[in-house]
């Protein structure tokens, strides 16, 4: 093992750089554990049998360490072939069936459960004569997330009211501000969500979404409840500049961390699952998984990517 440790420290990658100290430590510890627990029988079938006790990512870590050992100790490419093949098999397994921590698995709410949670909160609030700040804020936030499944940047929303038909002529409105905003245009009786500061803004830039005044139109039906909730909440919030405050201290802005905690507590209460903003996003994306699977299957049959299949193999063309 000491010879392996020495060669690990001396080994240089194809770019001429040494392995990082973390990589050296990982490879060394993995090999030491295999030797201690399994011995020196490293025939591929024997190793496979031993590694089946571990989850796929752990098996991959061990086989990578073995391949590293073989490389730094001077094994030929031919001698490594069966181990590389096993590594490829594990990578496919990992891709097809990502491992979920059992403790987290029970909290993986589906989109239907997210909607059930939202409905339960609405029913509860409708049954009360007087709502607390926390009651109404939780309902507003959940309606926002089920309409616009963003990351935690919703916690940062600032509020601004304009009264012009054209926002650009309202002197108090500054779209160049590096802030996420909820703008209420009282002239049009509509809200505008503006996202400037978020994780992927370098790719997608400023994003704006209109929450229109409810009218008898199918395209606007989904926003009618959200529009009403926002009007009520803004009045309760006394039209302050910051949209969301801590439920227990309404002088302190709601942080991104506390937004997640608020949602997790609420979801545990109503659907017995701890749901974060990230889970809401994944549930929203996963509601069309059957359609996505069909698209992927068709694209694979045509030997194209999904995007190429959608763009160039349209039956109308």
Tab-separated table of C-alpha atoms in Angstrom:
chain	number	residue	atom	x	y	z
A	1	UNK	CA	0.000	0.000	0.000
A	2	UNK	CA	2.903	2.360	0.665
A	3	UNK	CA	4.162	1.898	-2.898
A	4	UNK	CA	0.664	2.732	-4.203
A	5	UNK	CA	0.530	5.812	-1.984
A	6	UNK	CA	3.898	6.987	-3.277
A	7	UNK	CA	2.940	6.459	-6.926
A	8	UNK	CA	-0.373	8.238	-6.376
A	9	UNK	CA	1.498	11.339	-5.233
A	10	UNK	CA	3.838	11.134	-8.228
A	11	UNK	CA	1.205	10.348	-10.882
A	12	UNK	CA	0.425	13.045	-13.463
A	13	UNK	CA	-2.743	13.265	-15.539
A	14	UNK	CA	-2.707	13.749	-19.313
A	15	UNK	CA	-2.625	17.537	-18.804
A	16	UNK	CA	0.572	17.223	-16.771
A	17	UNK	CA	-1.069	18.025	-13.416
A	18	UNK	CA	-0.889	15.911	-10.266
A	19	UNK	CA	-4.035	14.439	-8.752
A	20	UNK	CA	-5.610	16.672	-6.126
A	21	UNK	CA	-4.987	15.739	-2.500
A	22	UNK	CA	-8.724	14.908	-2.133
A	23	UNK	CA	-8.603	12.494	-5.079
A	24	UNK	CA	-5.451	10.855	-3.753
A	25	UNK	CA	-7.078	10.393	-0.344
A	26	UNK	CA	-10.286	8.955	-1.845
A	27	UNK	CA	-8.473	6.462	-4.097
A	28	UNK	CA	-6.118	5.359	-1.340
A	29	UNK	CA	-8.872	4.879	1.272
A	30	UNK	CA	-11.092	2.968	-1.175
A	31	UNK	CA	-8.289	0.577	-2.125
A	32	UNK	CA	-7.279	0.109	1.518
A	33	UNK	CA	-10.886	-0.742	2.435
A	34	UNK	CA	-11.257	-3.242	-0.427
A	35	UNK	CA	-8.034	-4.982	0.620
A	36	UNK	CA	-9.104	-5.079	4.285
A	37	UNK	CA	-12.711	-6.198	3.692
A	38	UNK	CA	-12.430	-8.262	0.492
A	39	UNK	CA	-8.807	-9.277	0.244
A	40	UNK	CA	-6.627	-9.472	-2.855
A	41	UNK	CA	-8.950	-11.478	-5.106
A	42	UNK	CA	-9.627	-8.750	-7.681
A	43	UNK	CA	-10.923	-10.929	-10.467
A	44	UNK	CA	-13.788	-9.002	-12.015
A	45	UNK	CA	-16.535	-11.524	-11.148
A	46	UNK	CA	-15.359	-11.732	-7.552
A	47	UNK	CA	-15.299	-7.929	-7.268
A	48	UNK	CA	-18.765	-7.615	-8.813
A	49	UNK	CA	-20.161	-10.057	-6.271
A	50	UNK	CA	-18.555	-8.174	-3.389
A	51	UNK	CA	-19.703	-4.729	-4.580
A	52	UNK	CA	-23.381	-5.698	-4.975
A	53	UNK	CA	-23.903	-4.872	-1.292
A	54	UNK	CA	-23.431	-1.183	-2.118
A	55	UNK	CA	-25.583	1.351	-3.979
A	56	UNK	CA	-24.627	2.091	-7.598
A	57	UNK	CA	-22.791	5.400	-6.888
A	58	UNK	CA	-20.654	3.675	-4.233
A	59	UNK	CA	-19.846	0.802	-6.600
A	60	UNK	CA	-18.777	3.374	-9.196
A	61	UNK	CA	-16.515	5.062	-6.680
A	62	UNK	CA	-14.798	1.760	-5.874
A	63	UNK	CA	-14.365	0.669	-9.488
A	64	UNK	CA	-12.923	4.095	-10.357
A	65	UNK	CA	-10.433	3.666	-7.536
A	66	UNK	CA	-9.481	0.200	-8.815
A	67	UNK	CA	-8.958	1.577	-12.328
A	68	UNK	CA	-6.848	4.351	-10.867
A	69	UNK	CA	-4.789	1.750	-8.967
A	70	UNK	CA	-4.256	-0.270	-12.152
A	71	UNK	CA	-3.211	2.839	-14.068
A	72	UNK	CA	-0.677	4.174	-11.570
A	73	UNK	CA	0.706	0.690	-10.921
A	74	UNK	CA	1.359	0.125	-14.626
A	75	UNK	CA	-1.351	-2.366	-15.674
A	76	UNK	CA	-1.896	-2.589	-19.422
A	77	UNK	CA	-5.027	-1.401	-21.247
A	78	UNK	CA	-5.938	-4.999	-21.985
A	79	UNK	CA	-5.760	-5.911	-18.299
A	80	UNK	CA	-8.140	-3.033	-17.510
A	81	UNK	CA	-10.716	-3.878	-20.209
A	82	UNK	CA	-13.168	-5.916	-18.109
A	83	UNK	CA	-13.065	-3.332	-15.292
A	84	UNK	CA	-13.802	-0.490	-17.710
A	85	UNK	CA	-16.687	-2.489	-19.128
A	86	UNK	CA	-18.110	-2.927	-15.625
A	87	UNK	CA	-17.705	0.794	-15.015
A	88	UNK	CA	-19.739	1.524	-18.171
A	89	UNK	CA	-22.470	-0.851	-16.996
A	90	UNK	CA	-22.650	0.969	-13.660
A	91	UNK	CA	-22.830	4.369	-15.355
A	92	UNK	CA	-25.814	3.189	-17.415
A	93	UNK	CA	-27.500	1.865	-14.265
A	94	UNK	CA	-26.957	5.165	-12.500
A	95	UNK	CA	-28.412	7.073	-15.461
A	96	UNK	CA	-31.484	4.848	-15.693
A	97	UNK	CA	-32.303	4.609	-12.015
A	98	UNK	CA	-30.920	7.484	-9.967
A	99	UNK	CA	-30.614	6.508	-6.328
A	100	UNK	CA	-32.860	8.369	-3.900
A	101	UNK	CA	-32.011	8.600	-0.242
A	102	UNK	CA	-34.692	6.454	1.524
A	103	UNK	CA	-35.233	9.231	4.080
A	104	UNK	CA	-36.047	11.662	1.283
A	105	UNK	CA	-38.053	9.239	-0.836
A	106	UNK	CA	-41.133	9.370	1.394
A	107	UNK	CA	-41.272	13.157	0.902
A	108	UNK	CA	-41.230	13.090	-2.921
A	109	UNK	CA	-44.632	14.677	-3.479
A	110	UNK	CA	-46.259	14.348	-6.896
A	111	UNK	CA	-47.849	17.327	-8.637
A	112	UNK	CA	-51.339	16.112	-7.689
A	113	UNK	CA	-50.284	16.198	-4.018
A	114	UNK	CA	-48.938	19.745	-4.400
A	115	UNK	CA	-52.334	20.820	-5.793
A	116	UNK	CA	-54.103	18.952	-2.966
A	117	UNK	CA	-51.966	20.853	-0.456
A	118	UNK	CA	-52.843	24.171	-2.097
A	119	UNK	CA	-56.563	23.317	-2.066
A	120	UNK	CA	-56.511	22.311	1.606
A	121	UNK	CA	-54.941	25.626	2.568
A	122	UNK	CA	-57.500	27.553	0.507
A	123	UNK	CA	-60.383	25.595	2.074
A	124	UNK	CA	-58.970	26.219	5.531
A	125	UNK	CA	-58.582	29.957	4.921
A	126	UNK	CA	-62.053	30.231	3.395
A	127	UNK	CA	-63.519	28.730	6.560
A	128	UNK	CA	-61.938	31.360	8.809
A	129	UNK	CA	-63.555	34.701	9.591
A	130	UNK	CA	-60.206	36.434	10.088
A	131	UNK	CA	-56.891	35.363	8.592
A	132	UNK	CA	-53.502	35.791	10.224
A	133	UNK	CA	-50.573	37.195	8.269
A	134	UNK	CA	-49.021	33.720	8.170
A	135	UNK	CA	-52.258	32.103	6.877
A	136	UNK	CA	-52.629	34.471	3.959
A	137	UNK	CA	-48.926	34.687	3.119
A	138	UNK	CA	-48.589	30.884	2.934
A	139	UNK	CA	-51.590	30.673	0.603
A	140	UNK	CA	-50.209	33.455	-1.618
A	141	UNK	CA	-46.750	31.880	-1.800
A	142	UNK	CA	-48.137	28.444	-2.680
A	143	UNK	CA	-50.386	29.889	-5.393
A	144	UNK	CA	-47.366	31.747	-6.787
A	145	UNK	CA	-45.274	28.572	-6.841
A	146	UNK	CA	-47.959	26.463	-8.501
A	147	UNK	CA	-48.334	29.141	-11.202
A	148	UNK	CA	-44.654	30.075	-11.512
A	149	UNK	CA	-42.480	27.255	-10.088
A	150	UNK	CA	-39.391	29.357	-9.501
A	151	UNK	CA	-36.454	28.803	-7.172
A	152	UNK	CA	-36.272	30.641	-3.835
A	153	UNK	CA	-35.984	34.071	-5.477
A	154	UNK	CA	-39.694	34.626	-4.812
A	155	UNK	CA	-38.646	35.407	-1.218
A	156	UNK	CA	-36.825	38.515	-2.510
A	157	UNK	CA	-39.807	40.143	-4.236
A	158	UNK	CA	-40.180	43.892	-3.754
A	159	UNK	CA	-43.555	45.547	-4.251
A	160	UNK	CA	-44.177	48.589	-6.428
A	161	UNK	CA	-47.428	50.259	-7.483
A	162	UNK	CA	-47.834	52.207	-10.709
A	163	UNK	CA	-50.868	54.042	-12.041
A	164	UNK	CA	-49.920	54.627	-15.676
A	165	UNK	CA	-51.166	52.750	-18.719
A	166	UNK	CA	-47.538	52.614	-19.878
A	167	UNK	CA	-45.101	51.562	-17.157
A	168	UNK	CA	-42.268	53.377	-18.883
A	169	UNK	CA	-43.847	56.797	-18.226
A	170	UNK	CA	-44.220	56.165	-14.514
A	171	UNK	CA	-41.217	57.995	-13.074
A	172	UNK	CA	-41.048	55.745	-10.007
A	173	UNK	CA	-40.672	52.581	-12.081
A	174	UNK	CA	-37.129	51.583	-12.911
A	175	UNK	CA	-36.805	48.296	-14.854
A	176	UNK	CA	-33.012	48.581	-14.651
A	177	UNK	CA	-33.055	47.851	-10.909
A	178	UNK	CA	-31.339	44.576	-10.064
A	179	UNK	CA	-34.326	43.438	-7.995
A	180	UNK	CA	-37.094	40.895	-8.305
A	181	UNK	CA	-40.374	42.764	-8.222
A	182	UNK	CA	-44.135	42.416	-8.067
A	183	UNK	CA	-45.597	45.454	-9.790
A	184	UNK	CA	-49.262	46.358	-9.458
A	185	UNK	CA	-50.554	48.445	-12.351
A	186	UNK	CA	-53.704	49.974	-10.893
A	187	UNK	CA	-54.638	51.503	-14.253
A	188	UNK	CA	-54.928	48.017	-15.804
A	189	UNK	CA	-55.700	46.218	-12.526
A	190	UNK	CA	-52.981	43.667	-13.274
A	191	UNK	CA	-49.826	42.418	-11.641
A	192	UNK	CA	-46.460	41.959	-13.313
A	193	UNK	CA	-43.822	39.622	-11.895
A	194	UNK	CA	-40.300	40.712	-12.835
A	195	UNK	CA	-37.347	38.392	-12.193
A	196	UNK	CA	-33.895	39.922	-12.632
A	197	UNK	CA	-31.822	38.335	-9.855
A	198	UNK	CA	-31.948	34.535	-10.166
A	199	UNK	CA	-29.589	31.602	-10.756
A	200	UNK	CA	-29.703	31.429	-14.570
A	201	UNK	CA	-30.266	35.120	-15.365
A	202	UNK	CA	-27.089	35.140	-17.461
A	203	UNK	CA	-28.833	32.800	-19.901
A	204	UNK	CA	-32.449	33.957	-19.780
A	205	UNK	CA	-32.126	37.636	-18.792
A	206	UNK	CA	-35.025	39.600	-17.303
A	207	UNK	CA	-38.247	37.586	-17.206
A	208	UNK	CA	-41.692	39.182	-16.905
A	209	UNK	CA	-45.048	37.470	-16.305
A	210	UNK	CA	-48.446	39.149	-16.278
A	211	UNK	CA	-51.169	38.191	-13.794
A	212	UNK	CA	-54.153	39.834	-15.504
A	213	UNK	CA	-57.363	41.229	-14.092
A	214	UNK	CA	-59.827	38.303	-14.008
A	215	UNK	CA	-62.151	38.278	-17.019
A	216	UNK	CA	-64.444	35.567	-18.425
A	217	UNK	CA	-61.705	34.000	-20.517
A	218	UNK	CA	-60.351	30.470	-20.334
A	219	UNK	CA	-56.784	31.695	-20.748
A	220	UNK	CA	-57.045	33.815	-17.576
A	221	UNK	CA	-59.022	31.468	-15.323
A	222	UNK	CA	-55.944	30.015	-13.592
A	223	UNK	CA	-54.838	33.463	-12.387
A	224	UNK	CA	-58.183	34.684	-10.990
A	225	UNK	CA	-57.597	33.285	-7.480
A	226	UNK	CA	-53.951	34.428	-7.434
A	227	UNK	CA	-54.948	37.966	-8.488
A	228	UNK	CA	-57.526	38.150	-5.670
A	229	UNK	CA	-55.082	36.770	-3.085
A	230	UNK	CA	-52.396	39.270	-4.057
A	231	UNK	CA	-54.801	42.220	-3.704
A	232	UNK	CA	-55.847	41.026	-0.238
A	233	UNK	CA	-52.290	40.355	0.863
A	234	UNK	CA	-50.990	43.737	-0.319
A	235	UNK	CA	-53.704	45.447	1.703
A	236	UNK	CA	-52.780	43.374	4.770
A	237	UNK	CA	-49.119	44.193	4.121
A	238	UNK	CA	-49.986	47.924	3.955
A	239	UNK	CA	-48.319	48.173	0.532
A	240	UNK	CA	-44.850	48.064	2.039
A	241	UNK	CA	-41.854	47.921	-0.293
A	242	UNK	CA	-40.839	44.388	0.714
A	243	UNK	CA	-43.530	41.875	-0.205
A	244	UNK	CA	-42.903	39.078	2.296
A	245	UNK	CA	-41.930	39.358	5.960
A	246	UNK	CA	-41.237	36.803	8.674
A	247	UNK	CA	-44.592	35.553	10.062
A	248	UNK	CA	-43.421	36.000	13.668
A	249	UNK	CA	-41.631	39.316	13.133
A	250	UNK	CA	-43.230	41.412	10.443
A	251	UNK	CA	-40.386	43.925	10.560
A	252	UNK	CA	-37.912	41.340	9.272
A	253	UNK	CA	-37.922	40.367	5.560
A	254	UNK	CA	-38.531	36.710	4.735
A	255	UNK	CA	-35.222	35.063	3.805
A	256	UNK	CA	-34.821	32.383	1.127
A	257	UNK	CA	-33.986	29.841	3.827
A	258	UNK	CA	-37.056	30.705	5.889
A	259	UNK	CA	-39.227	30.540	2.785
A	260	UNK	CA	-38.201	26.888	2.393
A	261	UNK	CA	-38.812	26.207	6.085
A	262	UNK	CA	-42.260	27.807	5.878
A	263	UNK	CA	-43.250	25.582	2.946
A	264	UNK	CA	-41.825	22.452	4.576
A	265	UNK	CA	-43.757	23.056	7.815
A	266	UNK	CA	-46.968	23.758	5.934
A	267	UNK	CA	-46.681	20.694	3.677
A	268	UNK	CA	-45.971	18.441	6.667
A	269	UNK	CA	-49.129	19.743	8.306
A	270	UNK	CA	-51.412	19.302	5.288
A	271	UNK	CA	-50.037	16.364	3.253
A	272	UNK	CA	-47.517	14.846	5.704
A	273	UNK	CA	-44.595	15.448	3.344
A	274	UNK	CA	-41.750	17.938	3.714
A	275	UNK	CA	-41.879	19.780	0.388
A	276	UNK	CA	-39.258	22.327	-0.657
A	277	UNK	CA	-39.327	24.780	-3.566
A	278	UNK	CA	-37.035	22.404	-5.454
A	279	UNK	CA	-39.525	19.552	-5.025
A	280	UNK	CA	-42.360	21.751	-6.322
A	281	UNK	CA	-40.279	22.474	-9.446
A	282	UNK	CA	-39.514	18.782	-10.000
A	283	UNK	CA	-43.128	17.760	-9.448
A	284	UNK	CA	-44.252	20.407	-11.943
A	285	UNK	CA	-41.762	19.150	-14.538
A	286	UNK	CA	-42.650	15.516	-13.841
A	287	UNK	CA	-46.394	15.840	-14.390
A	288	UNK	CA	-45.837	15.181	-18.126
A	289	UNK	CA	-43.379	12.296	-17.683
A	290	UNK	CA	-45.467	9.906	-19.819
A	291	UNK	CA	-45.449	12.389	-22.714
A	292	UNK	CA	-41.709	12.965	-22.289
A	293	UNK	CA	-41.043	9.224	-22.278
A	294	UNK	CA	-43.043	8.837	-25.500
A	295	UNK	CA	-41.082	11.691	-27.139
A	296	UNK	CA	-37.772	10.143	-26.083
A	297	UNK	CA	-38.819	6.725	-27.396
A	298	UNK	CA	-39.887	8.171	-30.758
A	299	UNK	CA	-36.726	10.265	-31.053
A	300	UNK	CA	-34.577	7.225	-30.254
A	301	UNK	CA	-36.335	5.167	-32.908
A	302	UNK	CA	-35.587	7.913	-35.452
A	303	UNK	CA	-32.000	8.250	-34.171
A	304	UNK	CA	-32.459	11.931	-33.375
A	305	UNK	CA	-32.561	14.107	-30.288
A	306	UNK	CA	-35.997	15.120	-28.959
A	307	UNK	CA	-35.484	18.727	-30.108
A	308	UNK	CA	-34.539	17.628	-33.667
A	309	UNK	CA	-37.521	15.294	-33.780
A	310	UNK	CA	-39.900	18.080	-32.675
A	311	UNK	CA	-38.433	20.616	-35.093
A	312	UNK	CA	-37.962	18.625	-38.298
A	313	UNK	CA	-40.361	15.665	-38.066
A	314	UNK	CA	-43.620	17.543	-37.664
A	315	UNK	CA	-46.454	15.842	-39.526
A	316	UNK	CA	-47.775	19.227	-40.715
A	317	UNK	CA	-44.600	19.956	-42.671
